[in-house]
Tab-separated table of N, CA and C in Angstrom:
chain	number	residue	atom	x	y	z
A	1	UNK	N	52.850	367.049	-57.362
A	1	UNK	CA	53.577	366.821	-58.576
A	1	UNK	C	52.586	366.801	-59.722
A	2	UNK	N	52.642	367.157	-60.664
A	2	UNK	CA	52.570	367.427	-61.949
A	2	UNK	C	52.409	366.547	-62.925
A	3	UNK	N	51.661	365.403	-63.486
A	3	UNK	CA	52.300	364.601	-64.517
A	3	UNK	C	51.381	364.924	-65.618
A	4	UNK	N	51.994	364.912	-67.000
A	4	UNK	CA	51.372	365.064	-68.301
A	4	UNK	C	50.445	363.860	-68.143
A	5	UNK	N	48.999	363.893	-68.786
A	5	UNK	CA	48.317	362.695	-69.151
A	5	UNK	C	47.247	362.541	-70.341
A	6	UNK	N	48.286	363.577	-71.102
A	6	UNK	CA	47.691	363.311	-72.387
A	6	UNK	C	47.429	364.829	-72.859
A	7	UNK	N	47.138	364.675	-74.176
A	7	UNK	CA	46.334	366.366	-74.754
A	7	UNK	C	44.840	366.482	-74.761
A	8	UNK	N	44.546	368.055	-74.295
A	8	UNK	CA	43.493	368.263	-74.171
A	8	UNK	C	43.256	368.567	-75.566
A	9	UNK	N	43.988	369.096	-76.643
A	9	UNK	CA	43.894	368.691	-78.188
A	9	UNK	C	45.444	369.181	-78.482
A	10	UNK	N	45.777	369.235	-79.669
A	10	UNK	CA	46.673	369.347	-80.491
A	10	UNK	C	47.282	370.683	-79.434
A	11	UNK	N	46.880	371.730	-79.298
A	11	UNK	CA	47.471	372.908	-78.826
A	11	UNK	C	47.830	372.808	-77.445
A	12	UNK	N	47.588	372.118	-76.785
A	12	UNK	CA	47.923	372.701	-74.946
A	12	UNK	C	47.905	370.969	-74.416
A	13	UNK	N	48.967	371.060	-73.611
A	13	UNK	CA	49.085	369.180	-72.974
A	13	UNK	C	47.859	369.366	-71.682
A	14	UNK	N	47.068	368.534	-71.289
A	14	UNK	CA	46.862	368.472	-70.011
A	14	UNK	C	47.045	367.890	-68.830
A	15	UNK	N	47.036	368.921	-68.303
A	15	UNK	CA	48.285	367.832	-66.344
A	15	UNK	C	46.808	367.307	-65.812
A	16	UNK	N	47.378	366.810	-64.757
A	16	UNK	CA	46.270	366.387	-63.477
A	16	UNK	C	47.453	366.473	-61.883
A	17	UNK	N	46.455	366.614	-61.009
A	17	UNK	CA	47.714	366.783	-59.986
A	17	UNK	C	47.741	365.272	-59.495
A	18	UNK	N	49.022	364.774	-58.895
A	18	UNK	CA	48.905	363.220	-58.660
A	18	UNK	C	49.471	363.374	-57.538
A	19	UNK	N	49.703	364.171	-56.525
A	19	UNK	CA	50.167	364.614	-55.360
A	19	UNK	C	50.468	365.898	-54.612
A	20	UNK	N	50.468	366.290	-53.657
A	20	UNK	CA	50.804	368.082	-52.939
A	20	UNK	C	51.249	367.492	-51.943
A	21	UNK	N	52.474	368.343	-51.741
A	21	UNK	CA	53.141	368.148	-50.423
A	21	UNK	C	53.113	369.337	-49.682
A	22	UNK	N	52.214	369.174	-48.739
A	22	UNK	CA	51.917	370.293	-47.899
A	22	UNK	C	53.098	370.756	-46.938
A	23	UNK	N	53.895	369.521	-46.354
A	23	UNK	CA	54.797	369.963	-45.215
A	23	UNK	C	55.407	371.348	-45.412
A	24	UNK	N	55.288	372.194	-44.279
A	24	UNK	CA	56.034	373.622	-44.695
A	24	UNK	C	57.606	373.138	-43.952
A	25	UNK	N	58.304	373.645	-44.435
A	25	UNK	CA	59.942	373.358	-44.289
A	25	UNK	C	60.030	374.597	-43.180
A	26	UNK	N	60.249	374.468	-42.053
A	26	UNK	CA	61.507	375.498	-40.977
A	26	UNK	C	62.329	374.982	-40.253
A	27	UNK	N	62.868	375.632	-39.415
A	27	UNK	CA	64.021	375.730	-38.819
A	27	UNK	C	63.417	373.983	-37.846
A	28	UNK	N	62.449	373.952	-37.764
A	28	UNK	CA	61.961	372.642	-36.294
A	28	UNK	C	61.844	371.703	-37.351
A	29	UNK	N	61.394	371.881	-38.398
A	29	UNK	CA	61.315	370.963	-39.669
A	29	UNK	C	62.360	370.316	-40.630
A	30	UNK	N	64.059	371.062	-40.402
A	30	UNK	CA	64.815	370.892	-41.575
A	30	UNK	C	65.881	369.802	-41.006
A	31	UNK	N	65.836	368.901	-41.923
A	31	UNK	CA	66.725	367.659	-41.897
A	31	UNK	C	68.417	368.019	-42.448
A	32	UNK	N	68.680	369.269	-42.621
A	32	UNK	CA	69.862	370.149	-42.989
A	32	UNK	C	70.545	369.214	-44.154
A	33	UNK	N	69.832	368.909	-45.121
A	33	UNK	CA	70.118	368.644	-46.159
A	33	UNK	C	71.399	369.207	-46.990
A	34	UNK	N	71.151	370.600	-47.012
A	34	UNK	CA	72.159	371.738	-47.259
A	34	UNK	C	73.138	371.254	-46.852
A	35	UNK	N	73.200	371.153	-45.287
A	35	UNK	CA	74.948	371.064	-44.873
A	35	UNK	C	75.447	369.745	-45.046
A	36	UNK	N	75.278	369.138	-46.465
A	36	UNK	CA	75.690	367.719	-46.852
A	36	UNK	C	76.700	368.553	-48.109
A	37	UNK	N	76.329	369.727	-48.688
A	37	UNK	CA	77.055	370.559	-49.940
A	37	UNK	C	78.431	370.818	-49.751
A	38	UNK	N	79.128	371.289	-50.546
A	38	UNK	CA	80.428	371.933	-50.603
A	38	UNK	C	80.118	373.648	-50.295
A	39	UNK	N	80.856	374.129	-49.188
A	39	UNK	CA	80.273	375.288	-48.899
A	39	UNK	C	81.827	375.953	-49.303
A	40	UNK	N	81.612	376.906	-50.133
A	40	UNK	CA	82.604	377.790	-50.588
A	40	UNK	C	82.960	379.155	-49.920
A	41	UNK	N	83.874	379.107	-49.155
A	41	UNK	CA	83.958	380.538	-48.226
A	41	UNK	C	84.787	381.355	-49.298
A	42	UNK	N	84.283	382.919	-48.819
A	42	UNK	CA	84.868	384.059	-49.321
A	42	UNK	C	85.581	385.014	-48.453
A	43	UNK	N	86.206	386.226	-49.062
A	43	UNK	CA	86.795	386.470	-47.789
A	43	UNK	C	85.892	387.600	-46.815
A	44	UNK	N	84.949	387.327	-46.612
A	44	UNK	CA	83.643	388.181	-45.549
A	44	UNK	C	83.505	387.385	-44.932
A	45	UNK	N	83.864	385.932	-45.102
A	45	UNK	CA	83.231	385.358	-43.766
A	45	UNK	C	84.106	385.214	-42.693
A	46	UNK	N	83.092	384.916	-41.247
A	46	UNK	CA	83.760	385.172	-39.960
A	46	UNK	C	84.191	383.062	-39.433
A	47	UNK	N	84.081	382.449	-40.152
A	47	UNK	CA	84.068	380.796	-39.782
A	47	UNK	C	85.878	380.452	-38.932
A	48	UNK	N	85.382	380.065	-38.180
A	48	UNK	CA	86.714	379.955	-37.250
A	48	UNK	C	87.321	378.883	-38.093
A	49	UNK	N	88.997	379.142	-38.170
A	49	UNK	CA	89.914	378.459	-38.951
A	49	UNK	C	89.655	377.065	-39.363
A	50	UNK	N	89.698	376.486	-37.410
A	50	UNK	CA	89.430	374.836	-37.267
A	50	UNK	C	88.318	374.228	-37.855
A	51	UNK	N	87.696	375.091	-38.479
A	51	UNK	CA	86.272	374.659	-39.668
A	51	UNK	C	86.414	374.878	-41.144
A	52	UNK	N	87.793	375.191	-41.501
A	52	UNK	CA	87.915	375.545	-42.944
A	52	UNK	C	89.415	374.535	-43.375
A	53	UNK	N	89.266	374.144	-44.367
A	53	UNK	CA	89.945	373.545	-45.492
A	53	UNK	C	90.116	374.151	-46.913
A	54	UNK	N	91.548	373.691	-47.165
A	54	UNK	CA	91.799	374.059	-48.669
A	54	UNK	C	90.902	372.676	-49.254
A	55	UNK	N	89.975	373.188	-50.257
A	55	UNK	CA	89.778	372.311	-51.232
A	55	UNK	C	91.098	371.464	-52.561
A	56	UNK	N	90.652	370.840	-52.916
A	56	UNK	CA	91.576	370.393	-54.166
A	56	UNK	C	91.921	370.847	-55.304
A	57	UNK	N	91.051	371.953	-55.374
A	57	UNK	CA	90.983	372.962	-56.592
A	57	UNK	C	91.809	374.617	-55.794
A	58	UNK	N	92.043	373.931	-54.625
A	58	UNK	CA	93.114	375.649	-53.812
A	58	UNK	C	91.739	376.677	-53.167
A	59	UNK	N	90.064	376.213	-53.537
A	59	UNK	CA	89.850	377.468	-52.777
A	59	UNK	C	89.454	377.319	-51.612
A	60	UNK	N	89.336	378.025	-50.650
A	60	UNK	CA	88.751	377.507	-49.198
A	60	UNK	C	87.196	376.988	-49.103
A	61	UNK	N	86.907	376.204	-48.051
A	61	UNK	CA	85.988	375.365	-48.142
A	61	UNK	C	85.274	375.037	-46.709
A	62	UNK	N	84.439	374.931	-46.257
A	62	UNK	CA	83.928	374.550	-44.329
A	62	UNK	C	84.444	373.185	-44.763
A	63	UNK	N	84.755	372.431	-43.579
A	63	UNK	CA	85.633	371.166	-43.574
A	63	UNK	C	84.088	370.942	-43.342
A	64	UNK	N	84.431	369.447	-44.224
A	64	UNK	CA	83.126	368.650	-43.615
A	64	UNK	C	84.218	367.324	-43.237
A	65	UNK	N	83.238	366.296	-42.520
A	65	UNK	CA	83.548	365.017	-41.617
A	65	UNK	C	83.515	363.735	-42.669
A	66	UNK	N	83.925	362.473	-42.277
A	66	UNK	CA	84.004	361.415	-43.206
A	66	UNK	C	83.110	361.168	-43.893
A	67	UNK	N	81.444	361.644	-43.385
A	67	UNK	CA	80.667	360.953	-43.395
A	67	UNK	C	79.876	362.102	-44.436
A	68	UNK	N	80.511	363.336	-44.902
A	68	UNK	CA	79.935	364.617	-45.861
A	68	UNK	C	79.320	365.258	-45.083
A	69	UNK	N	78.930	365.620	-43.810
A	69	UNK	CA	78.172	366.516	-42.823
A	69	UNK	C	79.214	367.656	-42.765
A	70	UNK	N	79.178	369.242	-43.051
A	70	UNK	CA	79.576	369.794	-42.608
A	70	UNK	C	79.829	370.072	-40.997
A	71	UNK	N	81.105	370.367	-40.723
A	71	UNK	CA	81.937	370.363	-39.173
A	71	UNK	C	80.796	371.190	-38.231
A	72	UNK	N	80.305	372.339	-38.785
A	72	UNK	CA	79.782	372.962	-38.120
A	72	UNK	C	78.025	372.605	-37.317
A	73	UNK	N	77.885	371.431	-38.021
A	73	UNK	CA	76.279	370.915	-37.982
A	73	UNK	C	76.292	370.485	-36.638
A	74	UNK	N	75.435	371.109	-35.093
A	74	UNK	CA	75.562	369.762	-34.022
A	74	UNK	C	74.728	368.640	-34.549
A	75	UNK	N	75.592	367.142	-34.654
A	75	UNK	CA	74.517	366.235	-35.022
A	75	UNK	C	73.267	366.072	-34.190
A	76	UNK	N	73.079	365.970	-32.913
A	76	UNK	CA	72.269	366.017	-31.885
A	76	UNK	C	71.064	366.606	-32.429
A	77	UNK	N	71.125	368.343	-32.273
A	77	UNK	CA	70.122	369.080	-32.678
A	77	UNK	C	69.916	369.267	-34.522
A	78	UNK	N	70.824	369.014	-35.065
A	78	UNK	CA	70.819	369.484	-36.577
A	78	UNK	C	70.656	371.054	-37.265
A	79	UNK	N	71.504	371.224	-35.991
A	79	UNK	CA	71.493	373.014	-36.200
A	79	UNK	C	72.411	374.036	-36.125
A	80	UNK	N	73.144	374.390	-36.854
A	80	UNK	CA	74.489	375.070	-36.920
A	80	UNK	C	74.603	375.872	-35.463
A	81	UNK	N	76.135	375.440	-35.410
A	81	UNK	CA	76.690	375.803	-34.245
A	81	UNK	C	77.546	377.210	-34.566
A	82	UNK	N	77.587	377.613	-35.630
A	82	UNK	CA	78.168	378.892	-35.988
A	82	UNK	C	76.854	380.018	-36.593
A	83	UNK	N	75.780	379.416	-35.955
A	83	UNK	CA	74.952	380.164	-37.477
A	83	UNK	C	74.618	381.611	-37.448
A	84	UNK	N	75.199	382.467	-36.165
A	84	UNK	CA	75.095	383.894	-36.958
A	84	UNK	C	76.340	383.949	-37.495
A	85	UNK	N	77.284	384.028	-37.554
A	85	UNK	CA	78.606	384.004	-38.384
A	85	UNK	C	78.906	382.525	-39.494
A	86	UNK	N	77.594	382.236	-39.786
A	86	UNK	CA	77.559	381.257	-40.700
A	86	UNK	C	78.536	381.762	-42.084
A	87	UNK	N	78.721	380.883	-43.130
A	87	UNK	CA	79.304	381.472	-44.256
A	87	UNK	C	77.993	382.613	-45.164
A	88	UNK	N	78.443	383.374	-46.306
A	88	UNK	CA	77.239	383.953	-46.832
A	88	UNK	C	76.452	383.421	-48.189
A	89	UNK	N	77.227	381.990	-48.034
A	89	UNK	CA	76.508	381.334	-49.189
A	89	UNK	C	75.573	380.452	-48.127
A	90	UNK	N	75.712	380.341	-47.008
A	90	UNK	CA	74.631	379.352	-46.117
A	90	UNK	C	73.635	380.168	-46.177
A	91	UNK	N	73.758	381.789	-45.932
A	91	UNK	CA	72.872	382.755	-45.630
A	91	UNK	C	72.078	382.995	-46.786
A	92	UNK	N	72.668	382.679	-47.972
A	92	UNK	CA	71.848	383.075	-49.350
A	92	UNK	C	71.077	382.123	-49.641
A	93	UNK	N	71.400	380.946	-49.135
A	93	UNK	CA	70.293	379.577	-49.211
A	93	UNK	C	69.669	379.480	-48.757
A	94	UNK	N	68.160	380.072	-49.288
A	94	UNK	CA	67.069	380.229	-48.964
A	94	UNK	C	66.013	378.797	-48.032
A	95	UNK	N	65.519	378.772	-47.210
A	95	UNK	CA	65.158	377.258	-47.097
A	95	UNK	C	63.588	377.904	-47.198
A	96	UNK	N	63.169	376.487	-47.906
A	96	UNK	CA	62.047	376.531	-48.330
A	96	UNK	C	62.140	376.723	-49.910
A	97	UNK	N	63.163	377.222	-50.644
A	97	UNK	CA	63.460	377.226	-51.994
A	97	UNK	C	63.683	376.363	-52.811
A	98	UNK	N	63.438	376.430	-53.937
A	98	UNK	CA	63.366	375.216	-54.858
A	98	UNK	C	65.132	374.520	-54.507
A	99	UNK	N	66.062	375.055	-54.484
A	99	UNK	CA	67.429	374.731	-54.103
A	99	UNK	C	67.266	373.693	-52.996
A	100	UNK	N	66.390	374.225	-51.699
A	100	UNK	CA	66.046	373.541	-50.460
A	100	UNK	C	65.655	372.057	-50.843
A	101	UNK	N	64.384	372.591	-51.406
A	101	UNK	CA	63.887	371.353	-52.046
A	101	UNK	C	64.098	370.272	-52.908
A	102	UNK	N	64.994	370.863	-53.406
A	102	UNK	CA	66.184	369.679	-54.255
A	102	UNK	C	66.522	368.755	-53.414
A	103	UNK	N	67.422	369.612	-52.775
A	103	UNK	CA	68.320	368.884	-52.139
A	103	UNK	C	67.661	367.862	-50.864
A	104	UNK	N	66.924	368.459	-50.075
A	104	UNK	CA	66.013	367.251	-49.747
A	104	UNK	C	65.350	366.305	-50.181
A	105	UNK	N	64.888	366.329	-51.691
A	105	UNK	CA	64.527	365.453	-52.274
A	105	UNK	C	65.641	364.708	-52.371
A	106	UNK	N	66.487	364.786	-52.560
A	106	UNK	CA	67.952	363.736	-53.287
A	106	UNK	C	68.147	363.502	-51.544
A	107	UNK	N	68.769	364.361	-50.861
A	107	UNK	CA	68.829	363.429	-49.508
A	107	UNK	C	68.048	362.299	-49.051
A	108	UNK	N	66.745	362.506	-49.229
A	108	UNK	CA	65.898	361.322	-49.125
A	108	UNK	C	65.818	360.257	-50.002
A	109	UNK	N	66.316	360.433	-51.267
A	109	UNK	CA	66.153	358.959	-52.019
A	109	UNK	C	67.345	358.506	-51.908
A	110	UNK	N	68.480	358.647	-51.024
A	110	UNK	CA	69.704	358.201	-50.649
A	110	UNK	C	69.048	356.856	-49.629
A	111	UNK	N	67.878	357.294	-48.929
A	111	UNK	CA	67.626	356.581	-47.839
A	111	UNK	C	67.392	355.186	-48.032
């Protein structure tokens, strides 16, 4: 992380680094942060019925559980149980991306 700590003069601020987080994020690494989101299906995707809901706004949606975990997550492993016929907004969510990284950040200060 990044923090301002003052000017090196009038023209340019200067940082210092006050932390690096090395952990690389994969598939053995991901706390599926993501599948805590509202996942918006379109009509390309292949998600079996018993995993989809009308949202409140009418558009379709992966059902998630009481607890905000999308249906499709095994809790056990933390690893989609649909995931080659995942939706194509799961597929566009890059992990390891600043998006990724959001959202793990905020999952964790829930803790």
């Amino acid at each position: 992380m990044l923090r301002r700590s003052g000017s090196h003069s009038d023209r340019s601020p200067v940082y210092r680094v006050t932390a690096i987080t090395t952990t690389e994020i994969t598939c053995d690494s991901c706390d599926a942060a993501c599948c805590r989101l509202q996942v918006i299906l379109v009509d390309d995707n292949r998600v079996p019925e018993t995993m989809t809901e009308q949202s409140s706004w009418g558009g379709e949606v992966m059902l998630r559980r009481d607890d905000g975990w999308c249906t499709a997550l095994d809790r056990t492993t933390m690893l989609c149980t649909i995931y080659d016929d995942r939706p194509q907004i799961c597929r566009d969510f890059e992990m390891g991306s600043v998006e990724c990284i959001n959202e793990r950040d905020a999952s964790f200060s829930l803790l």
